[in-house]
Coordinates of C-alpha atoms in Angstrom, one line a residue:
M1 CA 46.0 126.0 97.8
K2 CA 43.4 126.9 95.2
I3 CA 43.7 125.9 91.6
A4 CA 42.2 127.4 88.3
G5 CA 41.9 124.7 85.8
L6 CA 42.0 125.2 82.0
A7 CA 40.9 122.4 79.8
S8 CA 39.7 122.1 76.1
N9 CA 38.2 118.6 76.3
R10 CA 37.6 116.0 79.0
G11 CA 40.0 117.5 81.4
R12 CA 40.5 114.1 83.0
N13 CA 43.6 115.1 84.8
L14 CA 41.7 118.1 86.4
R15 CA 39.3 115.7 87.5
H16 CA 41.6 113.3 89.1
I17 CA 43.1 116.3 90.9
A18 CA 40.0 117.4 92.3
D19 CA 39.2 114.0 93.5
V20 CA 42.4 113.2 95.2
A21 CA 43.1 116.9 96.4
P22 CA 46.7 116.5 96.8
G23 CA 48.4 118.4 99.6
G24 CA 44.7 119.7 100.4
A25 CA 44.6 121.7 97.0
E26 CA 41.1 122.2 95.3
L27 CA 39.8 123.6 92.1
S28 CA 38.1 126.8 92.7
V29 CA 37.1 127.1 88.9
V30 CA 37.2 125.2 85.6
L31 CA 37.2 127.3 82.6
T32 CA 37.1 126.2 79.1
N33 CA 37.6 127.5 75.6
R34 CA 34.8 125.1 74.1
E35 CA 31.1 125.3 74.8
Q36 CA 30.6 121.5 74.4
A37 CA 33.8 120.5 76.5
P38 CA 33.0 117.5 78.5
V39 CA 35.0 119.0 81.5
L40 CA 31.9 121.1 82.1
E41 CA 29.8 118.5 83.2
A42 CA 32.5 116.8 85.1
A43 CA 33.1 119.9 87.1
T44 CA 29.6 120.5 87.8
E45 CA 29.2 117.0 89.2
R46 CA 32.1 117.9 91.6
R47 CA 30.4 121.1 92.5
I48 CA 33.3 123.1 90.9
P49 CA 32.2 126.5 89.2
T50 CA 32.7 126.6 85.6
E51 CA 33.3 129.2 82.9
V52 CA 33.3 129.1 79.3
V53 CA 35.4 131.6 77.2
E54 CA 35.5 130.9 73.6
R55 CA 37.6 132.6 71.3
E56 CA 35.7 134.9 68.6
A57 CA 36.4 134.8 64.8
D58 CA 39.5 136.9 63.9
E59 CA 39.9 137.7 67.9
S60 CA 43.8 137.8 68.7
R61 CA 45.2 135.6 71.4
A62 CA 45.8 138.5 73.5
S63 CA 42.3 139.7 73.3
H64 CA 41.2 136.4 74.1
E65 CA 43.4 135.9 77.1
R66 CA 42.4 139.2 78.7
R67 CA 38.7 138.0 78.7
I68 CA 40.0 135.0 80.2
L69 CA 41.9 136.7 83.0
D70 CA 38.8 139.2 83.4
R71 CA 36.5 136.1 84.0
L72 CA 39.2 134.4 86.5
A73 CA 39.3 137.7 88.3
D74 CA 36.0 136.8 90.4
Y75 CA 37.9 133.5 91.9
D76 CA 40.8 132.9 94.5
F77 CA 43.4 130.8 93.1
D78 CA 47.3 130.3 93.7
L79 CA 48.2 128.1 90.5
V80 CA 46.9 127.6 87.2
C81 CA 46.9 124.0 85.8
L82 CA 46.3 123.2 82.2
D83 CA 45.0 120.0 81.0
G84 CA 44.6 119.5 77.3
Y85 CA 44.2 123.1 76.6
M86 CA 44.5 123.6 73.0
R87 CA 45.9 127.3 73.0
V88 CA 49.6 128.4 73.2
L89 CA 49.4 131.0 76.0
T90 CA 50.9 134.6 75.5
D91 CA 53.3 136.2 78.0
E92 CA 50.7 138.7 78.7
F93 CA 48.9 135.9 80.2
L94 CA 51.7 134.2 81.8
D95 CA 52.8 137.6 83.6
A96 CA 49.4 138.3 85.0
A97 CA 48.4 134.9 86.1
P98 CA 50.0 132.9 89.1
T99 CA 52.3 129.9 88.0
T100 CA 50.9 127.9 85.2
L101 CA 51.5 124.3 85.3
N102 CA 50.8 121.7 81.9
V103 CA 51.6 118.0 81.8
H104 CA 52.9 116.6 78.6
P105 CA 52.6 112.9 77.7
S106 CA 56.4 112.4 77.0
L107 CA 59.8 112.6 78.8
L108 CA 60.6 116.3 77.7
P109 CA 62.7 117.3 75.9
S110 CA 61.9 114.4 73.9
F111 CA 58.9 114.0 71.7
S112 CA 57.4 117.6 72.3
G113 CA 54.5 118.7 70.2
M114 CA 51.2 117.1 69.3
D115 CA 51.8 113.5 68.5
A116 CA 54.0 112.5 71.3
H117 CA 52.9 108.9 71.2
E118 CA 53.2 108.5 67.5
Q119 CA 56.7 109.8 67.9
V120 CA 57.6 107.3 70.8
L121 CA 56.4 104.5 68.7
D122 CA 58.2 105.7 65.7
A123 CA 61.4 106.0 67.7
G124 CA 61.5 102.5 69.1
V125 CA 62.2 103.8 72.6
R126 CA 61.3 101.4 75.4
T127 CA 60.5 103.9 78.1
T128 CA 58.1 107.1 77.8
G129 CA 56.1 108.8 80.2
C130 CA 55.0 112.3 81.3
T131 CA 56.6 115.9 82.3
V132 CA 55.0 118.4 84.4
H133 CA 56.4 121.7 83.6
V134 CA 56.2 125.2 84.3
V135 CA 54.2 126.9 81.2
T136 CA 56.3 129.6 78.9
E137 CA 55.3 131.2 75.8
V138 CA 57.4 128.4 74.0
V139 CA 55.6 125.2 73.7
D140 CA 56.9 122.2 75.7
D141 CA 59.9 124.1 76.7
G142 CA 59.4 125.4 80.2
P143 CA 61.4 124.4 83.0
I144 CA 60.5 120.8 84.4
V145 CA 59.0 120.4 87.6
T146 CA 58.6 116.5 87.8
Q147 CA 58.5 113.5 85.4
E148 CA 57.1 109.9 85.6
P149 CA 58.4 106.9 83.4
V150 CA 56.3 104.0 82.2
P151 CA 57.4 101.2 79.8
V152 CA 56.6 101.0 76.2
Y153 CA 55.7 97.5 75.4
A154 CA 56.0 95.6 71.8
D155 CA 52.3 95.4 71.2
D156 CA 51.5 99.0 71.9
D157 CA 49.7 101.4 69.6
A158 CA 49.1 105.0 70.1
D159 CA 46.0 104.5 71.8
S160 CA 47.1 101.9 74.3
L161 CA 50.3 104.0 75.1
K162 CA 48.2 107.0 75.7
D163 CA 45.9 105.3 78.1
R164 CA 49.1 103.9 80.0
V165 CA 50.7 107.4 80.2
L166 CA 47.6 109.0 81.5
H167 CA 46.7 106.7 84.3
D168 CA 50.3 105.4 85.3
A169 CA 52.2 108.5 84.7
E170 CA 50.1 111.7 84.6
F171 CA 47.6 110.6 87.3
T172 CA 50.8 110.1 89.5
A173 CA 53.0 113.0 88.3
Y174 CA 50.6 116.2 88.3
P175 CA 49.0 115.5 91.8
R176 CA 52.5 115.1 92.9
A177 CA 53.6 118.5 91.4
V178 CA 50.4 120.3 92.6
R179 CA 51.1 118.7 96.3
W180 CA 54.6 120.2 96.1
F181 CA 53.2 123.5 95.3
A182 CA 50.6 123.3 98.1
E183 CA 53.4 122.3 100.5
D184 CA 55.2 125.4 99.3
R185 CA 58.1 123.1 98.3
V186 CA 58.5 124.9 94.7
T187 CA 60.3 128.0 93.8
V188 CA 59.7 129.3 90.6
E189 CA 61.8 132.5 90.0
R190 CA 63.2 134.4 87.1
G191 CA 67.0 134.5 86.6
G192 CA 68.1 131.1 86.4
D193 CA 69.4 129.0 83.5
E194 CA 66.3 127.7 81.8
A195 CA 64.9 130.0 78.9
G196 CA 61.3 131.2 79.4
A197 CA 58.9 133.3 77.7
N198 CA 60.6 135.8 75.5
G199 CA 64.0 134.5 76.4
D200 CA 63.5 135.7 80.2
P201 CA 65.2 132.9 82.3
I202 CA 63.1 130.9 84.8
D203 CA 64.4 128.6 87.6
V204 CA 62.5 125.9 89.1
T205 CA 63.6 124.6 92.5
V206 CA 62.1 121.9 94.5
E207 CA 62.7 121.9 98.3
G208 CA 63.5 118.3 99.7
D209 CA 63.5 116.4 96.4
A210 CA 66.6 114.3 97.3
G211 CA 68.0 111.1 97.2
G212 CA 69.6 109.0 99.9
D213 CA 68.3 105.5 101.5
F214 CA 64.6 106.8 101.4
P215 CA 64.4 109.2 98.5
E216 CA 61.6 111.5 97.6
R217 CA 60.9 109.6 94.7
R218 CA 61.6 105.9 93.7
F219 CA 61.4 104.2 90.2
V220 CA 61.2 100.4 90.3
S221 CA 62.0 98.6 87.1
E222 CA 61.6 94.6 86.9
E223 CA 61.0 92.0 84.4
R224 CA 58.3 89.5 84.5
A225 CA 60.5 86.3 85.1
E226 CA 57.5 83.8 85.3
T227 CA 53.7 83.7 85.1
L228 CA 52.6 81.5 88.1
R229 CA 50.2 78.7 88.2
Y230 CA 48.2 81.0 90.8
G231 CA 48.6 83.3 93.8
E232 CA 48.0 82.6 97.3
N233 CA 44.8 80.8 96.2
P234 CA 43.7 79.2 93.0
H235 CA 41.2 81.9 92.1
Q236 CA 44.2 84.5 92.0
D237 CA 46.3 85.1 89.0
A238 CA 49.8 85.7 89.7
A239 CA 53.3 86.4 88.4
L240 CA 57.0 86.5 89.6
Y241 CA 59.0 89.7 88.7
A242 CA 62.8 89.9 88.8
D243 CA 65.3 92.7 89.6
D244 CA 68.1 91.8 87.3
G245 CA 70.4 94.2 89.4
R246 CA 70.1 91.9 92.4
E247 CA 73.3 90.9 94.3
E248 CA 72.0 88.9 97.1
A249 CA 71.5 85.1 97.0
G250 CA 67.8 84.6 96.6
V251 CA 65.1 82.3 95.5
V252 CA 64.2 84.4 92.4
G253 CA 66.3 83.2 89.8
A254 CA 67.6 80.1 91.7
D255 CA 68.2 77.1 89.6
Q256 CA 65.4 74.3 90.0
L257 CA 67.7 71.2 89.5
N258 CA 64.8 68.8 88.9
P259 CA 62.8 70.5 86.2
G260 CA 60.5 67.7 85.9
A261 CA 58.8 68.7 89.2
K262 CA 56.2 71.1 89.1
G263 CA 57.1 74.7 89.1
M264 CA 57.4 77.1 91.9
G265 CA 54.1 78.7 93.0
Y266 CA 53.3 82.1 94.6
N267 CA 53.4 80.4 98.1
N268 CA 56.3 78.3 97.4
Y269 CA 58.4 81.5 96.6
N270 CA 57.2 83.3 99.5
D271 CA 57.8 80.6 102.0
A272 CA 61.3 79.8 100.4
D273 CA 62.4 83.2 100.6
A274 CA 61.3 83.3 104.4
A275 CA 63.1 80.1 105.0
L276 CA 66.4 81.3 103.1
N277 CA 66.4 84.4 105.2
L278 CA 66.3 82.6 108.5
V279 CA 69.2 80.5 107.8
K280 CA 71.3 83.3 106.5
E281 CA 71.5 84.6 110.0
F282 CA 74.0 82.0 111.1
D283 CA 77.6 81.2 110.5
E284 CA 77.4 77.5 111.9
P285 CA 75.8 75.0 109.7
A286 CA 72.0 75.8 110.1
A287 CA 68.6 74.5 108.7
G288 CA 65.2 75.7 109.1
V289 CA 61.8 74.5 108.4
I290 CA 59.2 77.1 107.5
K291 CA 55.5 76.8 107.2
H292 CA 53.3 79.7 106.0
T293 CA 56.6 81.8 106.2
N294 CA 56.8 81.3 109.9
P295 CA 59.5 79.0 111.4
A296 CA 58.3 75.5 112.5
G297 CA 61.6 74.7 113.7
C298 CA 65.5 76.0 113.4
A299 CA 68.6 74.6 114.6
T300 CA 72.4 74.8 114.2
S301 CA 75.0 72.2 114.8
D302 CA 78.4 70.8 113.9
T303 CA 76.8 69.0 111.0
L304 CA 74.0 70.1 108.5
A305 CA 72.2 66.8 109.0
D306 CA 72.0 67.0 112.9
A307 CA 70.8 70.9 112.4
Y308 CA 68.0 69.5 110.1
D309 CA 67.2 66.7 112.6
R310 CA 67.1 69.1 115.4
A311 CA 64.9 71.6 113.6
L312 CA 62.6 69.2 112.3
S313 CA 61.9 67.5 115.7
T314 CA 60.7 70.8 117.1
D315 CA 57.5 70.4 115.1
A316 CA 57.5 67.6 112.6
K317 CA 53.8 67.6 112.3
S318 CA 53.7 71.2 111.0
A319 CA 56.8 70.8 109.0
F320 CA 54.9 68.3 106.7
G321 CA 54.5 70.2 103.4
G322 CA 56.8 72.8 104.6
I323 CA 60.0 74.4 103.1
V324 CA 63.4 73.6 104.2
A325 CA 66.4 75.9 103.9
L326 CA 69.9 75.1 104.5
N327 CA 72.9 77.4 104.8
R328 CA 75.6 74.7 103.5
E329 CA 75.9 72.7 100.5
C330 CA 73.2 69.9 101.0
D331 CA 74.9 66.4 101.4
A332 CA 73.6 63.0 100.9
D333 CA 72.8 62.5 104.9
T334 CA 70.8 65.5 105.1
A335 CA 69.1 64.7 101.8
T336 CA 67.9 61.5 103.1
A337 CA 66.5 62.9 106.0
V338 CA 64.9 65.8 104.1
A339 CA 63.3 63.3 101.5
D340 CA 62.0 61.2 104.6
S341 CA 58.6 62.9 104.8
F342 CA 56.7 65.3 102.3
K343 CA 58.4 68.9 101.6
E344 CA 57.4 71.3 99.1
V345 CA 60.8 72.8 98.4
V346 CA 64.5 72.5 99.6
V347 CA 66.9 75.6 99.3
A348 CA 70.5 75.5 99.5
P349 CA 73.4 76.9 98.2
G350 CA 74.6 73.7 96.4
Y351 CA 74.0 70.2 96.4
T352 CA 76.5 67.2 96.2
D353 CA 75.7 64.7 93.5
S354 CA 74.7 62.0 95.9
A355 CA 72.4 64.3 97.6
L356 CA 70.6 65.2 94.1
D357 CA 70.2 61.5 93.5
V358 CA 68.4 61.3 96.6
L359 CA 66.1 64.5 96.3
T360 CA 65.4 64.3 92.7
E361 CA 63.6 60.8 93.3
K362 CA 60.9 62.8 94.7
Q363 CA 58.6 63.9 92.0
N364 CA 56.9 66.8 94.0
L365 CA 59.7 68.2 95.6
R366 CA 61.4 71.4 94.0
V367 CA 65.2 71.4 94.6
L368 CA 66.5 75.0 94.4
D369 CA 70.2 76.0 94.1
V370 CA 70.5 79.5 95.1
G371 CA 74.4 79.7 94.8
P372 CA 76.7 81.2 97.3
L373 CA 75.4 82.9 100.4
G374 CA 78.8 84.9 101.0
E375 CA 80.1 85.4 104.5
G376 CA 79.3 88.1 107.3
D377 CA 77.6 91.1 106.1
D378 CA 78.1 90.2 102.8
R379 CA 74.9 87.8 102.9
F380 CA 72.8 90.7 103.2
A381 CA 73.3 92.9 99.9
E382 CA 69.8 94.2 100.0
R383 CA 69.5 96.8 102.9
S384 CA 65.8 97.3 103.0
T385 CA 62.5 95.3 102.8
E386 CA 59.1 96.8 101.3
K387 CA 55.5 95.9 101.6
P388 CA 52.9 97.0 98.8
I389 CA 49.6 98.4 100.3
V390 CA 46.6 99.7 98.7
G391 CA 47.5 102.9 97.0
G392 CA 51.3 102.8 98.1
R393 CA 54.3 100.8 99.3
L394 CA 55.9 100.7 102.7
V395 CA 59.7 100.8 103.0
Q396 CA 62.1 100.1 105.7
D397 CA 65.7 99.1 106.9
R398 CA 66.0 95.4 107.0
D399 CA 66.1 94.1 110.6
L400 CA 69.6 93.2 110.7
Q401 CA 70.2 93.4 114.3
S402 CA 72.4 90.5 115.7
P403 CA 73.1 91.1 119.5
T404 CA 75.8 89.2 121.2
A405 CA 76.2 88.1 124.8
D406 CA 78.2 91.4 125.5
D407 CA 75.1 93.4 124.2
L408 CA 72.7 92.3 126.6
E409 CA 71.7 93.6 129.6
V410 CA 71.0 91.4 132.6
V411 CA 68.5 92.8 134.9
T412 CA 67.5 90.0 137.3
D413 CA 69.3 88.6 140.3
R414 CA 70.2 85.3 138.7
E415 CA 73.0 85.6 135.9
P416 CA 72.3 83.3 132.9
T417 CA 74.9 80.7 132.1
D418 CA 77.2 81.0 129.2
E419 CA 75.1 78.2 127.5
Q420 CA 71.9 80.5 128.3
L421 CA 73.5 83.5 126.8
E422 CA 74.3 81.2 123.7
T423 CA 70.8 80.2 123.5
M424 CA 69.6 83.7 124.1
T425 CA 71.2 85.0 120.9
F426 CA 70.4 82.0 118.9
A427 CA 66.6 82.5 119.8
W428 CA 66.6 86.3 119.0
K429 CA 68.1 85.4 115.6
T430 CA 65.4 83.2 114.9
L431 CA 62.6 84.9 116.5
K432 CA 63.2 87.9 114.1
H433 CA 61.5 85.8 111.4
V434 CA 58.3 84.5 113.5
K435 CA 55.2 86.5 112.9
S436 CA 54.2 88.9 115.7
N437 CA 53.1 88.3 118.7
G438 CA 56.0 85.9 118.8
I439 CA 57.4 83.8 121.4
L440 CA 60.1 81.0 121.2
F441 CA 61.3 78.6 123.4
A442 CA 65.0 77.3 122.7
T443 CA 67.6 74.9 124.3
G444 CA 71.1 75.0 123.1
T445 CA 70.8 76.1 119.5
E446 CA 67.9 74.7 118.5
T447 CA 63.7 75.7 118.7
V448 CA 61.7 73.8 121.2
G449 CA 58.3 75.4 120.8
V450 CA 57.2 78.5 118.6
G451 CA 54.1 80.7 119.5
M452 CA 53.6 82.8 116.5
G453 CA 51.1 85.4 115.1
Q454 CA 49.1 85.8 118.2
V455 CA 47.2 89.0 119.2
S456 CA 47.9 88.3 122.8
R457 CA 51.7 87.9 124.1
V458 CA 50.4 85.6 126.9
D459 CA 48.5 83.5 124.5
A460 CA 51.9 83.5 122.3
V461 CA 53.8 82.0 125.5
T462 CA 50.7 79.6 126.0
L463 CA 51.2 78.3 122.4
A464 CA 54.8 77.9 122.3
A465 CA 54.4 75.8 125.9
M466 CA 51.8 73.9 123.9
K467 CA 53.8 73.1 120.8
A468 CA 57.0 72.1 123.1
E469 CA 54.8 69.6 125.3
K470 CA 52.5 68.0 122.3
D471 CA 54.8 68.5 119.2
A472 CA 58.3 68.6 119.9
E473 CA 60.2 65.1 119.6
G474 CA 62.7 64.6 122.2
K475 CA 62.5 67.9 123.7
S476 CA 60.9 70.2 126.5
A477 CA 60.3 73.6 127.7
E478 CA 61.7 72.4 131.1
G479 CA 64.9 74.3 131.6
A480 CA 64.7 76.3 128.2
V481 CA 65.1 80.0 127.3
M482 CA 62.2 82.1 126.3
A483 CA 62.6 84.9 123.7
S484 CA 60.0 87.5 123.1
D485 CA 59.9 89.8 120.1
A486 CA 58.5 92.9 122.4
F487 CA 58.5 93.8 126.2
F488 CA 56.1 92.1 128.5
P489 CA 53.5 94.7 129.5
F490 CA 52.5 92.7 132.6
P491 CA 54.0 89.9 134.6
D492 CA 51.2 87.4 133.5
A493 CA 53.3 86.1 130.7
I494 CA 56.3 85.5 133.0
E495 CA 53.9 83.5 135.2
E496 CA 52.8 81.3 132.2
A497 CA 56.3 80.7 131.3
A498 CA 57.4 79.7 134.7
E499 CA 54.5 77.3 134.8
A500 CA 56.0 75.7 131.5
G501 CA 59.5 75.6 133.1
I502 CA 61.3 78.3 131.5
E503 CA 64.6 79.4 133.4
A504 CA 65.9 82.3 131.2
V505 CA 64.1 85.2 129.3
I506 CA 65.5 87.3 126.9
Q507 CA 63.2 90.3 125.8
P508 CA 63.6 93.9 124.5
G509 CA 62.5 95.6 127.9
G510 CA 61.2 99.1 127.9
S511 CA 57.8 98.8 129.5
V512 CA 56.4 100.9 132.3
N513 CA 55.9 97.7 134.2
D514 CA 59.6 96.3 133.6
E515 CA 59.9 96.4 137.4
D516 CA 56.9 94.2 138.1
V517 CA 58.0 91.8 135.3
I518 CA 61.6 91.6 136.6
A519 CA 60.4 91.0 140.1
A520 CA 58.2 88.1 138.8
A521 CA 61.1 86.7 137.2
D522 CA 63.3 87.0 140.3
E523 CA 60.4 85.3 142.4
H524 CA 60.6 82.3 139.8
E525 CA 64.4 82.3 139.9
M526 CA 64.9 83.2 136.3
A527 CA 67.5 84.9 134.4
M528 CA 66.5 87.7 132.3
A529 CA 68.5 90.0 129.8
F530 CA 67.3 93.1 128.0
T531 CA 68.3 93.7 124.2
G532 CA 67.2 97.2 124.3
S533 CA 65.2 96.8 120.8
R534 CA 62.3 94.9 119.5
C535 CA 62.0 92.8 116.5
F536 CA 58.5 92.9 115.6
R537 CA 57.5 91.0 112.2
H538 CA 54.1 91.8 110.9
D539 CA 54.3 90.4 107.4

């Protein structure tokens, strides 16, 4: 798609569109009605042809526009984009030119006209933005193509608001509208309900601009809940933003029951969130110990204190300075065990008075009460996860898979025992929270060794075996179950697991070499079951 841009001054939106080329669109010409308009130099720097057509003294609008159309006739363009073009276009121009768009610095129909930012501030509204609309002869009244909101802050003046609307709204909405036109998703036709030039109705339809789980557009509104001491590292500033509409129990907004301790930091929140999400997986009393968002250990048991002891003994060395999460009210026995070594944070859905007496004696331990976790699917009100990346945001369904023994496909000659099947499902729920490539060894319903974040699956097996041998207290990989977050591309990881003493394996399956992997498991008399789906975790 090719664009003819009309501007009277700097043309910053046109420059931005030229730089980002939304949908592959490019400016074929920039025309101004001012000889000294800065947009001319900017266009020349971008090797965009320019034209100047000033309105002569006493010249009519219609005559001036005919000269503009004559000058534009030498260029190929499919769309006209106005940017601070300080003239009202006549119906004659709009009929002769392709669809013409403009961007206005407010959420029309509110605050039309020249002084939109001053109107916004005078009205005391808390949200403004911009509107991209089809131009008609009626100023700021054409059918809307898209809009983008921005907040209005208490200390704003017209200049600060203008700057924010330009960079945070116009630089988003105008390229979006152009991209939609370039992708042939916008239909502009007369005969609709919106009044256009000379009262002739114009209708605008955007194909695919729909809602649903992954809508065409997303608006996120969050309040800054806390300015943090620093980010991941001391040289990085950081803040915590809260969604006031949240329904799921979480560490954001959780009560810190020992306010005399240090406040939560960026890493504390990140790790505590990971730890809490881990123990939400289980109906039974569960405890998890997290270090750098990876499980150092996890277990379920009949009592919370025993679950914590089993989780901690997986890798007590790595648990030093870690995060503890519990899915039951913390009692005195569990609190005593938690306080026995240095931890940064403990997270639970409540605490007994005697547990608080123990935990609050630890000056640097943050004690968070997240409130009731709920039961079953009610524990997971948020159905998606997201990760910001430069220039955008990745959004995906939350990984809520929780296979039962009946869901597994046994593929080896040896059948897993009932105990091994129970361990497989426990290991899979825990493995979902291990960074990929992830391998987890478990016995019963407790971890034995964790190999996380390796670029080689064989290395992840080696690491899990090493952790089980060197760091687990009273545990062994001998006779354990191994869980893998993705298929084994070759039998070498099975050979490594067999050397460590693994007797059963749970993995997704689906490799072109599944037959060779299964044969290796049969050779070592391992039981192996497929889940049919992987559980990668990359952040």
